[in-house]
Short mmCIF file of C-alpha atoms in Angstrom, two decimals:
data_model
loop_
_atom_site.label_atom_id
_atom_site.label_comp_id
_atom_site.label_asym_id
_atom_site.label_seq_id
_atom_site.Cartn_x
_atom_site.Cartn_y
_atom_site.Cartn_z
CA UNK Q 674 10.02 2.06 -11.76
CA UNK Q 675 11.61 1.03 -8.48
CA UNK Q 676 10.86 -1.43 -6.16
CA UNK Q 677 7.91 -1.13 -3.36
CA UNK Q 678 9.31 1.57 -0.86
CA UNK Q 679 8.67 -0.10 2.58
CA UNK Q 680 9.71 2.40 4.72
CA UNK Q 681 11.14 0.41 7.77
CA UNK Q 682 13.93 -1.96 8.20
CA UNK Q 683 13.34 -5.69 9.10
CA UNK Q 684 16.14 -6.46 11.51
CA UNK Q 685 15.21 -3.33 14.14
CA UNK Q 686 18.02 -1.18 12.34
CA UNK Q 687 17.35 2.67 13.58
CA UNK Q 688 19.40 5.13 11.83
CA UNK Q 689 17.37 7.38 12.96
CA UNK Q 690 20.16 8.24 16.24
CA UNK Q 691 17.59 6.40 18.43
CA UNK Q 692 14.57 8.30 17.22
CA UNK Q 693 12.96 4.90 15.91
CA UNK Q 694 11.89 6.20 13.23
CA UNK Q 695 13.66 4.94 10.62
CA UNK Q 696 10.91 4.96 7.95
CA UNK Q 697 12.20 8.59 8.13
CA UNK Q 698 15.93 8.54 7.85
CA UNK Q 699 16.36 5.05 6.29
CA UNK Q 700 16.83 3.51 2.86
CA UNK Q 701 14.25 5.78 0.71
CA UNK Q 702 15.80 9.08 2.37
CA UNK Q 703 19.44 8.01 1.81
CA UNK Q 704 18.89 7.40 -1.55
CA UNK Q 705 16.97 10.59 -2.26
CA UNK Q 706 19.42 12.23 -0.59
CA UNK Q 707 22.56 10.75 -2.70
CA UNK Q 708 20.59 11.13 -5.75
CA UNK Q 709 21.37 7.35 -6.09
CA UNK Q 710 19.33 7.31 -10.14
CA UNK Q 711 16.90 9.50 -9.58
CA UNK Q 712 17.10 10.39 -13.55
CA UNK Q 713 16.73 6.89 -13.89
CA UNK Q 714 13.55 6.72 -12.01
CA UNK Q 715 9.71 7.16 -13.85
CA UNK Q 716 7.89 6.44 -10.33
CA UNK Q 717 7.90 4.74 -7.68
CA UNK Q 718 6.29 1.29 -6.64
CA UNK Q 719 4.50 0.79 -3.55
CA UNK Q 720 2.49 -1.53 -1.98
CA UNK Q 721 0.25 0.17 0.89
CA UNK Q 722 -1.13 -3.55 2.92
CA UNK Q 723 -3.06 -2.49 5.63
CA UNK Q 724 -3.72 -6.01 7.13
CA UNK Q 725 -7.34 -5.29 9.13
CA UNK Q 726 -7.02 -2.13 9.07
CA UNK Q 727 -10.01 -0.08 6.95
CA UNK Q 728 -7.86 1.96 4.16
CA UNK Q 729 -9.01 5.22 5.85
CA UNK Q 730 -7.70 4.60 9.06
CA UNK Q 731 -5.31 6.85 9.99
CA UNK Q 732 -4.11 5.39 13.61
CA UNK Q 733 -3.49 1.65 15.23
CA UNK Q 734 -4.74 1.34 18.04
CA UNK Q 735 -1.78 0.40 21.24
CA UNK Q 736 0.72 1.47 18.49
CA UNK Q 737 3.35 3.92 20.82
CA UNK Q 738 4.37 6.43 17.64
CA UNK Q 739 1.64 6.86 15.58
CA UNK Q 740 3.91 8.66 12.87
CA UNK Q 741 5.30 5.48 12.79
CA UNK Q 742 2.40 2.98 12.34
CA UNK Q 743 1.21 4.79 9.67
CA UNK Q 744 3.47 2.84 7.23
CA UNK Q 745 1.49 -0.30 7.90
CA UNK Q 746 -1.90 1.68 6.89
CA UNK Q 747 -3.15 2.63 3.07
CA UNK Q 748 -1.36 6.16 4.57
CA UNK Q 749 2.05 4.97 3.84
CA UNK Q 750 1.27 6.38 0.23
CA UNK Q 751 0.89 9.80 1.29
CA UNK Q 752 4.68 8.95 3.76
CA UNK Q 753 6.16 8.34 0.33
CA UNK Q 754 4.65 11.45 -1.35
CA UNK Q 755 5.28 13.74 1.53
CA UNK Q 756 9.01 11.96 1.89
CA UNK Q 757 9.54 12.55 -2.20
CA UNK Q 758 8.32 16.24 -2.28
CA UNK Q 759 10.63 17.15 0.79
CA UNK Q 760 13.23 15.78 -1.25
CA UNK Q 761 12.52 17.70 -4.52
CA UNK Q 762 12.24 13.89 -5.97
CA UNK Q 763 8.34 13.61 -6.92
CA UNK Q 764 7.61 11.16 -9.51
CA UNK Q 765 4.49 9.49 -9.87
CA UNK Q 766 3.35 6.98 -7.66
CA UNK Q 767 1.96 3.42 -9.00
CA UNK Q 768 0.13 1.09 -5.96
CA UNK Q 769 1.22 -1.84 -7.58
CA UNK Q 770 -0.09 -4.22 -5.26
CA UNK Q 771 -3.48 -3.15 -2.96
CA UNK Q 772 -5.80 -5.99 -0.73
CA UNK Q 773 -6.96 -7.95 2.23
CA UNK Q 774 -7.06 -11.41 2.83
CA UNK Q 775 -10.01 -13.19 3.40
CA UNK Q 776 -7.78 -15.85 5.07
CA UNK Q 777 -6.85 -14.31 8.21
CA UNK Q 778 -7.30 -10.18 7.59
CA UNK Q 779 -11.07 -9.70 7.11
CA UNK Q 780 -14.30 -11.38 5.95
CA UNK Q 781 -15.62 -11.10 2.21
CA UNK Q 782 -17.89 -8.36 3.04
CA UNK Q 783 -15.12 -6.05 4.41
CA UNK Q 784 -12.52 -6.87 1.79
CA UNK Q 785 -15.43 -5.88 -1.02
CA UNK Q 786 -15.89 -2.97 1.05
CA UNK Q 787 -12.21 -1.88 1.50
CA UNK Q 788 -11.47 -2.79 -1.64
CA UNK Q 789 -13.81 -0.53 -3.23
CA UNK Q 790 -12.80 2.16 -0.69
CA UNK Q 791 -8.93 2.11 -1.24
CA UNK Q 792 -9.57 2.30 -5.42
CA UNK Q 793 -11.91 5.18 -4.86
CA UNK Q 794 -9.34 6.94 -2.10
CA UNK Q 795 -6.88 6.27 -4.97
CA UNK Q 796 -8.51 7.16 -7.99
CA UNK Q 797 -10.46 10.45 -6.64
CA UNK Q 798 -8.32 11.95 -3.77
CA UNK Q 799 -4.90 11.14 -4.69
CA UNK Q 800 -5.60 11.19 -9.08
CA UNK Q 801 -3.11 14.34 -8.76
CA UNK Q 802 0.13 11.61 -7.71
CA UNK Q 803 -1.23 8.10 -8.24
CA UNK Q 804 -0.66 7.21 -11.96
CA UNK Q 805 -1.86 3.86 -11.69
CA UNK Q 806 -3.38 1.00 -9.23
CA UNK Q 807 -3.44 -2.86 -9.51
CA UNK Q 808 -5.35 -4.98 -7.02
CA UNK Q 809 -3.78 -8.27 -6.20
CA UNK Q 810 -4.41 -10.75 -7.27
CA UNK Q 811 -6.10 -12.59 -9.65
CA UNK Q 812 -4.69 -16.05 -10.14
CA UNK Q 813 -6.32 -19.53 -9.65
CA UNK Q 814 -7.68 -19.55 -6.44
CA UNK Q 815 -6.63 -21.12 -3.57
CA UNK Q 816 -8.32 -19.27 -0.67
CA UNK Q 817 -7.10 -21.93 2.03
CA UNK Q 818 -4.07 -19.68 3.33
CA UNK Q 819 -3.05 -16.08 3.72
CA UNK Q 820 -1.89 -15.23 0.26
CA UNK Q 821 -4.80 -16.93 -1.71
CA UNK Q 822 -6.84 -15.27 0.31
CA UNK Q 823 -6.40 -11.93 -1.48
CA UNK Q 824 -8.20 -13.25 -4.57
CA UNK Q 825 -11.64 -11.68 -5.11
CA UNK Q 826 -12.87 -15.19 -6.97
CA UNK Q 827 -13.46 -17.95 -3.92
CA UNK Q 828 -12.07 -22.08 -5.03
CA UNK Q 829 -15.11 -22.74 -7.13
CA UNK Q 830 -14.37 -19.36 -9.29
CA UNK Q 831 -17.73 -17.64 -7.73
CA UNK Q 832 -17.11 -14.36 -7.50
CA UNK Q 833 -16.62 -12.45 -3.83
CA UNK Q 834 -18.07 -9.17 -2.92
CA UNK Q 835 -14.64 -7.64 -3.85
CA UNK Q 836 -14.62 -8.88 -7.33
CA UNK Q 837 -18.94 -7.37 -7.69
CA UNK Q 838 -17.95 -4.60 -6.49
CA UNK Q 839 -15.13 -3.97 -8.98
CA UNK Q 840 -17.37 -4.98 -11.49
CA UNK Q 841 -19.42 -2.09 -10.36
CA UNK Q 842 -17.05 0.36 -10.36
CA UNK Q 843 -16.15 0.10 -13.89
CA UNK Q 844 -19.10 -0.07 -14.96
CA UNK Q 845 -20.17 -4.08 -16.28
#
């Protein structure tokens, strides 16, 4: 399994010859284009945050190249799938990290909601190249700042509409 494939580079890098788009011609392409342990590989990791955005949403709004925003969208899975099959390097695909913060990205409502929309997207439209899908995460609370903020249990371990929703999905 490798590491989450973020497509872009931090530091403004474009190896793209001025294109911009470097999510295209960057790190994943060069190394499915070297072949750097591909026979090594069993899938791939990614983590598709979507900040406020609704996991269906397939634009952001003021964004200049839309082919480019969609890597911060649920969508970057299907720029990793489309980027792996033009390569002839398709392995399965594991979202090893999916949410939205209730500290600064959404309310509870709309995390329950998204939540249960992005597992669904996953599990029924994509079944044919997802393998598997963790939500994160689900540690002791501690929804005072961004990162706590993606649990689905609030400080006093009541559950939040993400976490009753879940429980609907599977059934208990």
């Amino acid at each position: 399994m490798s590491g989450d494939l973020h497509l872009s580079y931090s530091d403004s890098r474009d190896y793209a010859n001025g294109t911009h788009r470097d999510w295209e011609y960057g790190f994943l392409t060069k190394l499915l284009r070297d072949d750097f342990a591909f026979r090594s590989v069993d899938g791939y990791a990614v983590h598709p945050y979507s900040q406020h955005y609704d996991p269906s949403a397939t634009t952001i709004p003021g964004f200049a190249d839309q082919s480019v925003a969609q890597q911060w969208l649920f969508q970057k899975v299907l720029l990793i799938r489309d980027l792996l099959a033009r390569a002839g390097r398709l392995k399965p695909l594991w979202i090893t990290e999916l949410g939205w913060s209730t500290s600064g990205d959404v309310d509870e409502a709309t995390q329950g909601r998204y939540l249960e929309q992005a597992l669904r997207r996953a599990v029924d439209d994509w079944s044919g190249f997802i393998a598997r899908t963790f939500v994160y995460v689900l540690e002791k609370p501690h929804n005072g700042d961004y990162a706590g903020g993606y649990n689905l249990l609030r400080d006093d371990l009541t559950p939040k509409d993400g976490w009753l929703r879940l429980r609907r999905l599977f059934g208990h």
